[in-house]
């Protein structure tokens, strides 16, 4: 079928990564088309995110990319006059366990090497940073003040508005069902409504990425697993940072859990189940709230009076090693993979989008080589990211 329109770049997926990518490309003067099977920007797993934005990772790729994201998000309102709900309260990881203390302390020099502002603080300071935190057995923790929170509802609107000002076209309710190819080159996409050609295609299809393996004839190692989150009614503002408790839960069902207080005063929270729920089931399950409530009250006893307003479920698009793939698709010219964002797509998206735009416009990534190497498509996927 002949393509009915030609672009410089087609972005498949208008989520946490595709939408900022479109913005950076359009800002650089590219003619961009964004396609999404859903009805609006950020309606995939983007809107499931609780808004945490940290450069506190163990992997140089994620640290460098998220530092870029923080720079973009924290300056967005000043630059574009649009409030994205940014709150710069940092991230705090209170520690009660000797082995967790050791692993976090061991990471600090490495994190600093890639530009992260992070320090180990004693138990008294943790109690100032996280008022009301349970002091029994508290050993101290890490604090990275440059991290923060953003609204996963406002951010997609912000990126789409600016991208459109620079001429980007958005087509919603339109599903990519195939790719146009000439030999080993991807030359466009076929959708359920037509076909479009382009110099470049960026695949940013989130939890659906693996479905494109067959369409493209390459293996895309992304497996979604589902996670639940919730939000309370607003309470008086008392908490600045987003807090992560890395301990496994006493009930045997949870790994880490994390929460913060958004600008509206609501407590927003999430946990990682010990046994992952592989697949794309987005139905809430009954065990989430009782289990999570137990953990929250143990860490901050005054949460016993919290009124929970809503819970929801979404997917982490996981790679085997917990690190995204942001790379040229070797063997297929004209295609960039921007998939496997795991539990950090919202925070990675703005920086990843800037990097992808640089790969297309300048032919080269804009983060350090050591960081970019982490995102290679042809790596062995045997590593493990400690703070995924
Ligand atoms: C409970 C929970 C809490 C989370 N909290 C955080 C957090 O605090 N911070 C953080 O950074 N991350 C968080 N995440 C993770 C984050 O939500 C994901 O990593 C991120 O949304 C993935 O971004 P993405 O762009 O890859 O996918 P998405 O945002 O899902 O975008 C992919 C888009 O591609 C579209 N698409 C797929 N296939 C096609 C096709 N064939 N044709 C057209 N369109 C297509 C989809 O409709 C979708 O809109 C959380 C996730 C969950 C579930």
XYZ file of C-alpha atoms and ligand atoms in Angstrom:
441
model
C 0.000 0.000 0.000
C 1.545 3.406 -0.875
C 2.124 5.680 2.112
C -0.286 8.605 2.205
C 2.028 11.082 3.930
C 5.750 11.463 4.581
C 7.503 12.581 7.782
C 11.026 12.892 9.121
C 10.108 10.790 12.154
C 7.138 8.651 13.181
C 6.842 7.939 16.903
C 4.838 4.817 17.744
C 3.265 5.342 21.180
C 2.351 8.624 22.874
C 3.320 7.657 26.405
C 5.956 8.560 28.980
C 8.708 8.244 26.362
C 7.125 8.758 22.922
C 5.495 12.081 23.764
C 8.648 13.842 25.078
C 10.584 12.325 22.177
C 8.149 13.972 19.765
C 8.572 17.285 21.574
C 12.387 17.245 21.397
C 12.335 16.216 17.730
C 9.779 18.851 16.750
C 11.679 21.505 18.691
C 14.768 20.566 16.670
C 12.838 21.231 13.459
C 11.855 17.656 12.513
C 8.511 16.908 10.885
C 6.998 14.487 13.385
C 3.953 12.207 13.501
C 2.927 10.576 16.792
C 0.550 7.602 16.673
C -1.262 6.028 19.586
C -3.950 3.375 19.713
C -5.481 5.065 22.759
C -7.602 8.259 22.673
C -5.157 10.803 24.174
C -1.574 11.399 25.297
C -0.337 9.456 28.321
C -3.319 7.084 28.569
C -1.182 3.913 28.608
C 0.904 3.147 31.672
C 2.069 6.746 31.893
C -1.011 7.678 33.914
C -0.452 4.775 36.333
C 2.814 6.343 37.527
C 2.716 7.905 40.988
C 4.951 10.750 39.842
C 8.329 9.864 41.344
C 11.259 11.416 39.479
C 14.663 10.325 40.761
C 18.171 10.126 39.431
C 18.869 7.843 42.403
C 19.679 4.664 40.478
C 22.553 2.201 40.417
C 22.909 2.260 36.639
C 24.812 5.082 34.852
C 22.331 5.122 31.951
C 19.390 5.734 34.244
C 21.291 8.226 36.440
C 22.401 10.350 33.457
C 19.036 10.183 31.699
C 17.072 11.049 34.819
C 19.376 13.981 35.621
C 18.414 15.319 32.174
C 14.749 14.653 32.945
C 14.932 16.509 36.250
C 16.510 19.482 34.509
C 13.739 19.521 31.870
C 10.820 18.964 34.270
C 11.969 21.308 37.037
C 12.488 24.168 34.563
C 9.374 23.470 32.508
C 7.068 26.031 34.105
C 9.655 28.809 33.885
C 10.482 27.992 30.274
C 6.990 27.243 28.924
C 4.610 28.880 31.437
C 2.774 25.584 32.117
C 2.600 24.016 35.583
C 3.472 20.281 35.525
C 3.033 19.773 39.277
C 6.775 19.658 40.003
C 7.703 19.302 43.675
C 11.413 19.272 44.492
C 11.440 17.373 47.776
C 14.167 14.844 46.987
C 14.152 11.089 47.615
C 14.854 9.500 50.968
C 15.580 5.815 51.624
C 15.362 5.183 55.396
C 17.314 2.075 56.391
C 16.667 -0.412 59.212
C 18.741 -3.281 57.925
C 22.531 -3.741 57.994
C 22.839 -5.368 54.572
C 20.711 -2.669 52.896
C 22.865 -0.027 54.623
C 25.997 -1.611 53.190
C 24.672 -1.922 49.641
C 23.390 1.684 49.590
C 26.642 3.046 51.052
C 28.674 1.061 48.506
C 26.672 2.620 45.682
C 27.144 6.256 46.709
C 30.632 6.852 45.184
C 29.479 5.320 41.904
C 26.275 7.396 41.858
C 28.292 10.550 42.582
C 30.664 9.737 39.717
C 27.729 10.164 37.330
C 26.652 13.461 38.871
C 24.041 12.429 41.440
C 23.785 14.639 44.532
C 23.330 12.020 47.277
C 24.538 11.518 50.818
C 24.210 9.099 53.702
C 22.562 10.756 56.730
C 22.158 9.550 60.303
C 18.897 8.541 62.020
C 18.303 11.999 63.554
C 18.449 13.689 60.172
C 16.189 11.034 58.624
C 13.627 11.870 61.313
C 13.792 15.524 60.268
C 13.486 14.690 56.558
C 10.646 12.181 57.129
C 8.705 13.532 60.138
C 7.010 10.793 62.142
C 9.135 7.970 60.715
C 9.419 5.011 63.084
C 12.709 5.557 65.023
C 12.959 1.964 66.353
C 15.968 0.321 64.700
C 16.471 3.239 62.288
C 20.127 3.235 61.154
C 20.055 6.285 58.855
C 19.509 6.379 55.131
C 20.262 8.075 51.842
C 18.961 11.464 50.813
C 19.158 12.859 47.291
C 17.736 16.399 47.406
C 17.684 17.014 43.638
C 14.993 14.386 42.980
C 11.298 15.173 43.111
C 7.770 14.493 41.982
C 5.656 15.517 39.015
C 2.062 15.058 37.893
C 1.739 12.150 35.452
C -1.541 13.729 34.312
C -0.168 17.212 33.535
C 3.159 16.161 32.014
C 1.704 14.560 28.839
C -0.438 17.646 28.217
C 2.640 19.840 28.591
C 4.730 17.873 26.098
C 1.948 17.536 23.539
C 1.126 21.273 23.641
C 4.735 22.276 23.069
C 5.345 19.606 20.427
C 2.278 20.793 18.515
C 3.489 24.396 18.693
C 6.538 23.143 16.800
C 4.362 21.427 14.212
C 4.186 17.835 15.485
C 1.055 15.949 14.392
C -0.759 13.627 16.799
C -3.119 10.897 15.626
C -5.019 9.044 18.368
C -7.249 5.949 18.196
C -4.938 4.700 15.480
C -3.074 1.447 15.964
C 0.183 0.525 14.236
C -0.393 -2.935 12.761
C 2.658 -3.286 10.527
C 5.803 -1.664 9.191
C 6.802 -0.560 5.703
C 10.219 -1.911 4.755
C 12.667 -1.700 1.885
C 15.249 -4.435 2.349
C 16.748 -3.965 5.826
C 15.356 -0.456 6.191
C 12.147 0.497 7.978
C 10.533 3.187 5.838
C 7.262 3.774 7.640
C 4.294 2.247 9.406
C 0.984 0.736 8.496
C -1.946 1.494 10.794
C -5.571 0.398 10.960
C -6.400 3.650 9.145
C -3.638 4.090 6.563
C 0.103 4.114 6.104
C 2.803 6.748 6.549
C 6.417 6.872 5.504
C 9.369 8.435 7.308
C 13.150 8.550 7.447
C 12.988 7.291 11.024
C 10.566 5.317 13.174
C 10.852 5.390 16.983
C 9.181 2.463 18.741
C 7.933 3.606 22.169
C 5.069 1.160 22.646
C 5.537 0.485 26.386
C 3.963 -2.720 27.673
C 2.959 -3.689 24.102
C 6.518 -3.498 22.747
C 7.010 -7.261 22.402
C 3.960 -7.438 20.101
C 6.041 -5.498 17.578
C 8.719 -8.236 17.507
C 6.843 -10.253 14.934
C 5.786 -7.178 12.945
C 9.430 -6.096 12.693
C 11.081 -9.516 12.557
C 13.336 -8.834 15.566
C 13.240 -9.969 19.193
C 12.171 -7.220 21.611
C 12.707 -8.609 25.143
C 10.025 -6.714 27.059
C 7.627 -8.507 29.415
C 5.023 -6.482 31.297
C 4.225 -7.159 34.915
C 1.495 -5.373 36.786
C 1.701 -3.170 39.866
C -0.851 -1.462 42.000
C -0.902 2.070 43.436
C -3.230 4.302 45.412
C -3.881 7.821 46.631
C -5.349 9.223 49.841
C -7.557 12.179 50.567
C -5.440 15.306 51.179
C -3.900 15.873 54.588
C -1.892 18.787 55.971
C 1.425 19.027 54.190
C 4.188 17.384 56.245
C 6.321 15.330 53.854
C 8.797 16.736 51.337
C 10.614 13.735 49.829
C 9.401 10.599 48.145
C 10.238 7.772 50.561
C 11.369 4.275 49.558
C 11.501 1.382 52.034
C 13.694 -1.306 50.456
C 12.900 -3.997 53.027
C 10.794 -6.978 52.090
C 7.400 -6.751 53.792
C 6.830 -8.877 56.926
C 3.760 -10.501 55.354
C 5.892 -12.182 52.657
C 3.955 -10.644 49.777
C 5.899 -7.459 49.110
C 9.408 -6.373 48.179
C 10.040 -2.606 48.433
C 7.337 0.031 48.791
C 7.341 3.776 48.206
C 5.183 6.825 48.757
C 5.169 10.605 48.761
C 2.874 13.560 49.344
C 1.878 15.425 46.215
C 1.366 19.172 45.931
C -2.339 18.744 46.699
C -1.427 17.098 50.029
C -2.482 13.587 48.991
C -0.329 10.599 49.948
C 0.406 8.577 46.822
C 1.831 5.074 47.194
C 2.832 1.836 45.525
C 4.589 -1.468 46.291
C 6.518 -4.114 44.393
C 4.991 -7.552 44.911
C 7.423 -10.287 45.907
C 5.927 -12.690 43.352
C 5.509 -10.596 40.227
C 2.178 -10.557 38.406
C 3.367 -11.206 34.859
C 1.028 -9.932 32.145
C -1.158 -6.923 31.469
C -4.022 -7.463 33.902
C -4.978 -3.987 35.107
C -7.729 -5.079 37.527
C -7.154 -4.096 41.163
C -6.900 -7.000 43.609
C -8.213 -7.162 47.149
C -4.922 -7.916 48.952
C -3.180 -4.691 47.903
C -4.689 -2.221 50.329
C -4.590 -4.296 53.544
C -0.979 -5.334 52.871
C 0.157 -1.845 51.956
C -1.711 -0.235 54.875
C 0.202 -2.514 57.260
C 3.531 -1.415 55.816
C 2.667 2.286 55.790
C 1.489 2.297 59.414
C 4.579 0.381 60.542
C 6.839 2.977 58.926
C 4.801 6.094 59.817
C 2.382 5.230 62.644
C 0.270 8.401 62.193
C -0.843 7.101 58.782
C -3.393 5.001 60.699
C -5.889 7.835 60.166
C -5.327 8.171 56.439
C -8.432 8.001 54.232
C -7.728 6.190 50.954
C -9.536 7.663 48.002
C -8.654 5.470 45.005
C -6.474 2.569 43.880
C -5.427 1.505 40.384
C -3.185 -0.921 38.583
C -0.789 -0.602 35.651
C 2.206 -2.253 34.048
C 5.959 -2.022 34.256
C 7.374 -2.878 30.805
C 10.305 -4.971 32.050
C 13.507 -6.058 30.350
C 15.337 -9.121 31.773
C 17.947 -6.927 33.520
C 15.677 -4.037 34.564
C 17.385 -1.556 32.235
C 15.665 0.095 29.232
C 16.587 -0.367 25.580
C 17.277 2.994 23.929
C 19.231 2.241 20.804
C 19.345 1.986 17.041
C 17.844 -1.394 16.125
C 20.877 -3.146 14.727
C 19.973 -5.017 11.547
C 17.082 -2.667 10.802
C 18.071 0.767 9.519
C 15.796 3.686 10.294
C 14.413 2.234 13.540
C 15.123 3.323 17.117
C 13.932 1.219 20.036
C 12.810 3.158 23.110
C 11.267 0.359 25.142
C 11.548 -1.541 28.436
C 11.300 1.462 30.757
C 10.495 -0.835 33.713
C 9.156 1.041 36.750
C 10.783 4.338 35.746
C 9.376 5.417 32.381
C 7.855 8.664 33.620
C 11.161 9.829 35.088
C 13.217 8.546 32.150
C 10.956 9.874 29.395
C 11.983 13.553 29.109
C 15.726 12.772 29.209
C 15.335 9.731 26.953
C 13.385 11.857 24.476
C 16.177 14.425 24.393
C 18.726 11.658 23.838
C 16.712 10.023 21.044
C 16.273 13.378 19.307
C 20.034 13.845 19.458
C 20.574 10.353 17.999
C 18.374 11.282 15.035
C 19.298 14.934 14.536
C 23.029 14.718 15.367
C 23.608 11.007 14.738
C 24.896 10.639 18.321
C 23.585 10.213 21.854
C 23.899 13.179 24.239
C 24.636 11.278 27.474
C 28.112 9.888 28.361
C 29.209 6.800 26.390
C 29.346 4.664 29.542
C 25.743 5.618 30.275
C 24.527 5.028 26.726
C 26.215 1.597 26.660
C 23.847 0.423 29.399
C 20.911 0.911 26.989
C 22.361 -1.124 24.122
C 19.962 -3.428 22.332
C 22.717 -6.045 21.729
C 23.798 -6.391 25.400
C 23.545 -9.782 27.148
C 20.763 -8.715 29.632
C 22.516 -10.613 32.425
C 23.170 -7.637 34.728
C 20.846 -6.537 37.530
C 19.918 -3.000 38.388
C 19.937 -2.710 42.184
C 17.328 0.080 42.461
C 14.913 -0.940 39.709
C 1.576 1.542 39.804
C 2.707 2.157 38.997
C 3.456 3.206 39.532
C 4.503 3.761 38.797
N 5.183 4.829 39.317
C 6.166 5.401 38.582
C 6.848 6.550 39.085
O 6.572 7.043 40.184
N 7.814 7.096 38.304
C 8.143 6.572 37.081
O 9.056 7.094 36.435
N 7.496 5.501 36.586
C 6.519 4.904 37.298
N 5.865 3.821 36.798
C 6.319 3.232 35.525
C 5.815 4.008 34.336
O 4.420 4.192 34.433
C 6.185 3.238 33.052
O 7.542 2.859 33.093
C 6.003 4.132 31.840
O 4.710 4.656 31.753
C 6.370 3.394 30.544
O 6.476 4.373 29.541
P 6.304 3.988 28.018
O 6.314 5.247 27.229
O 7.259 2.920 27.690
O 4.832 3.319 27.963
P 3.399 4.041 27.977
O 3.410 5.288 28.767
O 2.422 2.980 28.338
O 3.221 4.452 26.441
C 3.171 3.493 25.417
C 2.071 3.913 24.456
O 2.181 3.135 23.254
C 0.881 2.946 22.769
N 0.912 1.816 21.848
C 1.331 0.549 22.098
N 1.234 -0.216 20.981
C 0.750 0.597 20.006
C 0.422 0.389 18.647
N 0.552 -0.826 18.059
N -0.058 1.425 17.929
C -0.224 2.640 18.508
N 0.051 2.886 19.805
C 0.549 1.888 20.534
C 0.052 2.719 24.020
O -1.322 2.973 23.789
C 0.686 3.689 25.000
O -0.005 4.918 25.080
C 4.802 3.254 37.515
C 4.038 2.238 36.968
C 2.997 1.683 37.694
C 2.186 0.586 37.079
